[in-house]
Amino acid sequence: MAENPPPKPAPAKPLTDLDFHSGVHIAELNQLIQEYQARTPEIRGDPELFQAKDLIFSLLGQVQQSDGKLPPVNRYFLLSGGTQQGTVHVDGTTLCPLFPGGDYDTSFTLLVPVLNAAGVPITLDMTQSPPGHTRISLQPFDAPTLQRWSECSSGDETFLSAALVSEWFFRALSAAANNLRVELRGRVTSVIVCVGSHRVLYDIVPVVAFRGWPEVAQPWLHQGHFWDGKLRDEDVTASFYLFPSTSGSDWYLAFSASELHLRRILPPPLWWSLRATMAALPWSDLEGLGPYHLFTLALWSCERLPSRYLAEEENAAHALLGVLDDLSGSLAKGHLPNYFLPQWNLLQGFSPRVMRILVRAVAQVRANPSTYLRQAVEAAKEVKRRAKAYRRQLLTPTDP
């Protein structure tokens, strides 16, 4: 007679459900994630934010009028949150940090096309660049375009230089914004606008804009994805960009419009845990790593895990721990594939020494996640205190 199968274990209760690795209560982590989410609400609809945006757009209009390089009719792309929040992939650069509450209160990422390649028969030259990177020739454009960008081109074949474009853009915007704080951080031009009681940070990236979908990413498009049935193909594949790389004249492919649609359908608990993980990690110790790497891991998690699992609020803590585990595993292997171009390793070029430092730093957080989450909550409280102190200072009358 066959033995009776062992009874199935009862579902773990919140007060006794422990993380095997760190020993922390899952319920405690969930509570900290919720507290961090409550401490960092998104600011929307404030009239002062619209004034700040109008000012930035006005400055860009001045750049176009003074230099003539920017397209006279342009289509900017605005994302909520700065580059330090992982809105875009900052290629090979550790940004000199700007601090919320101290330097700014609200942040945005703004993509400004310096060239619009719609309708231009361009073939991207990716043969002499790392995966995901490319050079772009100005030859297919008309003669006036070639003339305008001649000072920012390199080589006999008039390749548009990412380095020269970024430096030109920073100089041109700085000249227009002579009374604002403007900094060049890698290839990102950061501008802080003070309007009323708000200090608004704009991380501005000069890009080349394309319609449609790049040939190199076609294989990814024909695979099944978690967003099938939730988004239309044309929403995901309507456009892409070239971002300026830190490697000289190279540019790299960016799918920011597609990512915006994907962010909107991420299960909320996964998004909460992702934001909390970004806040908990000590980025000053993570040279070359950035929040965009975590966002990539979250997208890959959606491909392998049921959406119902990720949508359960009590699984937010498991998602946070899972993202940290995935990050540790990626660092140990030295490999993290780009979501849209899996042949592009986002950890390519990290030295063994840097990788060891990253592995240790992430391991420290994974071993005691509740401590780092509490620090993130306290840091969010401090941001609010600093913002209130700044507003009080504005309201305090100065002595004549």
Coordinates of C-alpha atoms in Angstrom, one line a residue, residues 165-328:
V165 CA 26.5 67.8 -29.5
S166 CA 26.2 67.5 -25.7
E167 CA 28.9 70.1 -25.2
W168 CA 27.2 72.5 -27.7
F169 CA 23.8 72.0 -26.1
F170 CA 25.1 72.7 -22.6
R171 CA 26.8 75.9 -23.8
A172 CA 23.8 77.1 -25.8
L173 CA 21.3 76.5 -23.0
S174 CA 23.7 78.0 -20.4
A175 CA 23.9 81.2 -22.5
A176 CA 20.1 81.4 -22.6
A177 CA 19.6 80.6 -19.0
N178 CA 22.2 83.0 -17.6
N179 CA 20.3 83.5 -14.3
L180 CA 19.6 79.8 -13.6
R181 CA 21.7 77.0 -12.2
V182 CA 22.9 74.9 -15.1
E183 CA 25.2 71.9 -14.8
L184 CA 26.6 69.4 -17.3
R185 CA 26.5 66.0 -15.7
G186 CA 28.0 63.5 -18.1
R187 CA 25.9 64.0 -21.3
V188 CA 22.9 65.4 -19.3
T189 CA 22.3 69.1 -19.0
S190 CA 20.6 69.8 -15.6
V191 CA 18.7 73.0 -15.0
I192 CA 17.1 74.1 -11.8
V193 CA 14.1 76.5 -12.1
C194 CA 12.8 78.4 -9.1
V195 CA 9.1 79.3 -9.5
G196 CA 7.2 80.5 -6.5
S197 CA 7.8 77.9 -3.7
H198 CA 9.0 75.2 -6.1
R199 CA 12.6 74.3 -7.2
V200 CA 12.2 72.2 -10.3
L201 CA 15.0 70.1 -11.7
Y202 CA 15.0 69.4 -15.4
D203 CA 17.5 66.8 -16.7
I204 CA 17.7 67.6 -20.4
V205 CA 19.1 65.1 -22.9
P206 CA 19.8 66.1 -26.5
V207 CA 18.6 63.2 -28.7
V208 CA 18.0 62.1 -32.3
A209 CA 14.4 61.2 -32.8
F210 CA 13.1 58.4 -35.0
R211 CA 9.7 57.1 -35.9
G212 CA 9.0 53.4 -36.1
W213 CA 11.2 50.6 -34.7
P214 CA 14.8 49.8 -35.3
E215 CA 15.7 46.7 -37.4
V216 CA 18.1 45.5 -34.8
A217 CA 15.3 45.1 -32.2
Q218 CA 12.8 43.3 -34.6
P219 CA 13.5 39.9 -33.1
W220 CA 12.4 41.1 -29.7
L221 CA 9.2 42.5 -31.1
H222 CA 8.1 39.1 -32.5
Q223 CA 8.3 37.4 -29.1
G224 CA 5.5 37.1 -26.6
H225 CA 5.5 39.7 -23.8
F226 CA 3.7 40.5 -20.5
W227 CA 2.1 43.5 -22.1
D228 CA 0.4 41.5 -24.9
G229 CA -3.3 42.3 -24.8
K230 CA -2.7 45.3 -22.5
L231 CA -0.9 47.6 -25.0
R232 CA -1.1 47.9 -28.8
D233 CA 2.0 47.1 -30.8
E234 CA 1.9 50.5 -32.3
D235 CA 2.0 52.1 -28.8
V236 CA 5.2 50.2 -28.0
T237 CA 6.9 50.6 -31.4
A238 CA 5.9 54.1 -32.5
S239 CA 9.3 55.7 -31.9
F240 CA 12.8 55.4 -30.5
Y241 CA 15.7 57.7 -29.8
L242 CA 19.5 57.9 -30.0
F243 CA 21.0 59.1 -26.7
P244 CA 24.5 60.6 -26.6
S245 CA 27.0 58.0 -25.2
T246 CA 30.0 58.8 -23.1
S247 CA 32.2 56.9 -25.6
G248 CA 33.2 59.7 -27.9
S249 CA 31.1 60.0 -31.0
D250 CA 28.9 57.1 -30.3
W251 CA 25.1 57.2 -29.6
Y252 CA 23.0 54.4 -28.1
L253 CA 19.5 53.3 -28.7
A254 CA 16.8 54.3 -26.1
F255 CA 13.2 53.3 -26.0
S256 CA 11.8 55.9 -23.7
A257 CA 8.4 56.3 -25.3
S258 CA 7.9 52.5 -25.1
E259 CA 9.1 52.4 -21.5
L260 CA 6.6 55.1 -20.5
H261 CA 3.7 52.8 -21.7
L262 CA 5.3 49.9 -19.9
R263 CA 5.7 51.8 -16.6
R264 CA 2.0 52.6 -16.7
I265 CA 0.9 49.0 -16.7
L266 CA 3.4 47.7 -14.1
P267 CA 1.5 46.2 -11.2
P268 CA 1.4 48.9 -8.5
P269 CA 3.0 46.7 -5.7
L270 CA 5.9 46.0 -8.0
W271 CA 6.2 49.7 -8.7
W272 CA 6.1 50.5 -5.0
S273 CA 8.8 48.0 -4.2
L274 CA 10.9 49.2 -7.1
R275 CA 10.8 52.8 -5.8
A276 CA 11.6 51.6 -2.3
T277 CA 14.5 49.5 -3.6
M278 CA 15.9 52.5 -5.5
A279 CA 15.7 54.6 -2.3
A280 CA 17.3 51.9 -0.1
L281 CA 20.4 51.3 -2.2
P282 CA 23.5 53.4 -1.3
W283 CA 24.0 54.8 -4.8
S284 CA 27.1 56.8 -3.8
D285 CA 28.8 53.4 -3.3
L286 CA 27.5 51.9 -6.6
E287 CA 29.9 53.3 -9.2
G288 CA 28.4 53.0 -12.7
L289 CA 25.2 51.4 -11.5
G290 CA 21.9 53.2 -11.6
P291 CA 18.1 52.9 -10.9
Y292 CA 17.5 52.1 -14.6
H293 CA 19.2 48.8 -14.0
L294 CA 16.6 48.0 -11.4
F295 CA 13.8 49.1 -13.8
T296 CA 15.2 46.6 -16.4
L297 CA 15.1 43.8 -13.8
A298 CA 11.5 44.7 -13.0
L299 CA 10.6 44.4 -16.7
W300 CA 12.2 41.0 -16.9
S301 CA 10.4 39.9 -13.7
C302 CA 7.1 40.7 -15.4
E303 CA 8.1 38.3 -18.2
R304 CA 8.5 35.3 -15.9
L305 CA 6.1 35.9 -13.0
P306 CA 2.2 35.9 -13.2
S307 CA 0.8 39.4 -13.1
R308 CA -1.7 38.3 -10.4
Y309 CA 1.2 37.4 -8.1
L310 CA 2.9 40.8 -8.7
A311 CA -0.4 42.6 -8.2
E312 CA -0.9 41.3 -4.7
E313 CA 0.0 44.0 -2.2
E314 CA 1.4 41.5 0.4
N315 CA 3.9 40.5 -2.3
A316 CA 5.5 43.9 -2.5
A317 CA 8.2 42.8 0.0
H318 CA 8.9 39.6 -1.9
A319 CA 9.3 41.8 -5.0
L320 CA 11.8 44.1 -3.3
L321 CA 13.8 41.1 -2.1
G322 CA 13.6 39.5 -5.5
V323 CA 14.9 42.5 -7.3
L324 CA 17.8 42.7 -4.9
D325 CA 18.5 38.9 -5.5
D326 CA 18.3 39.5 -9.3
L327 CA 20.6 42.4 -9.0
S328 CA 23.1 40.3 -7.0

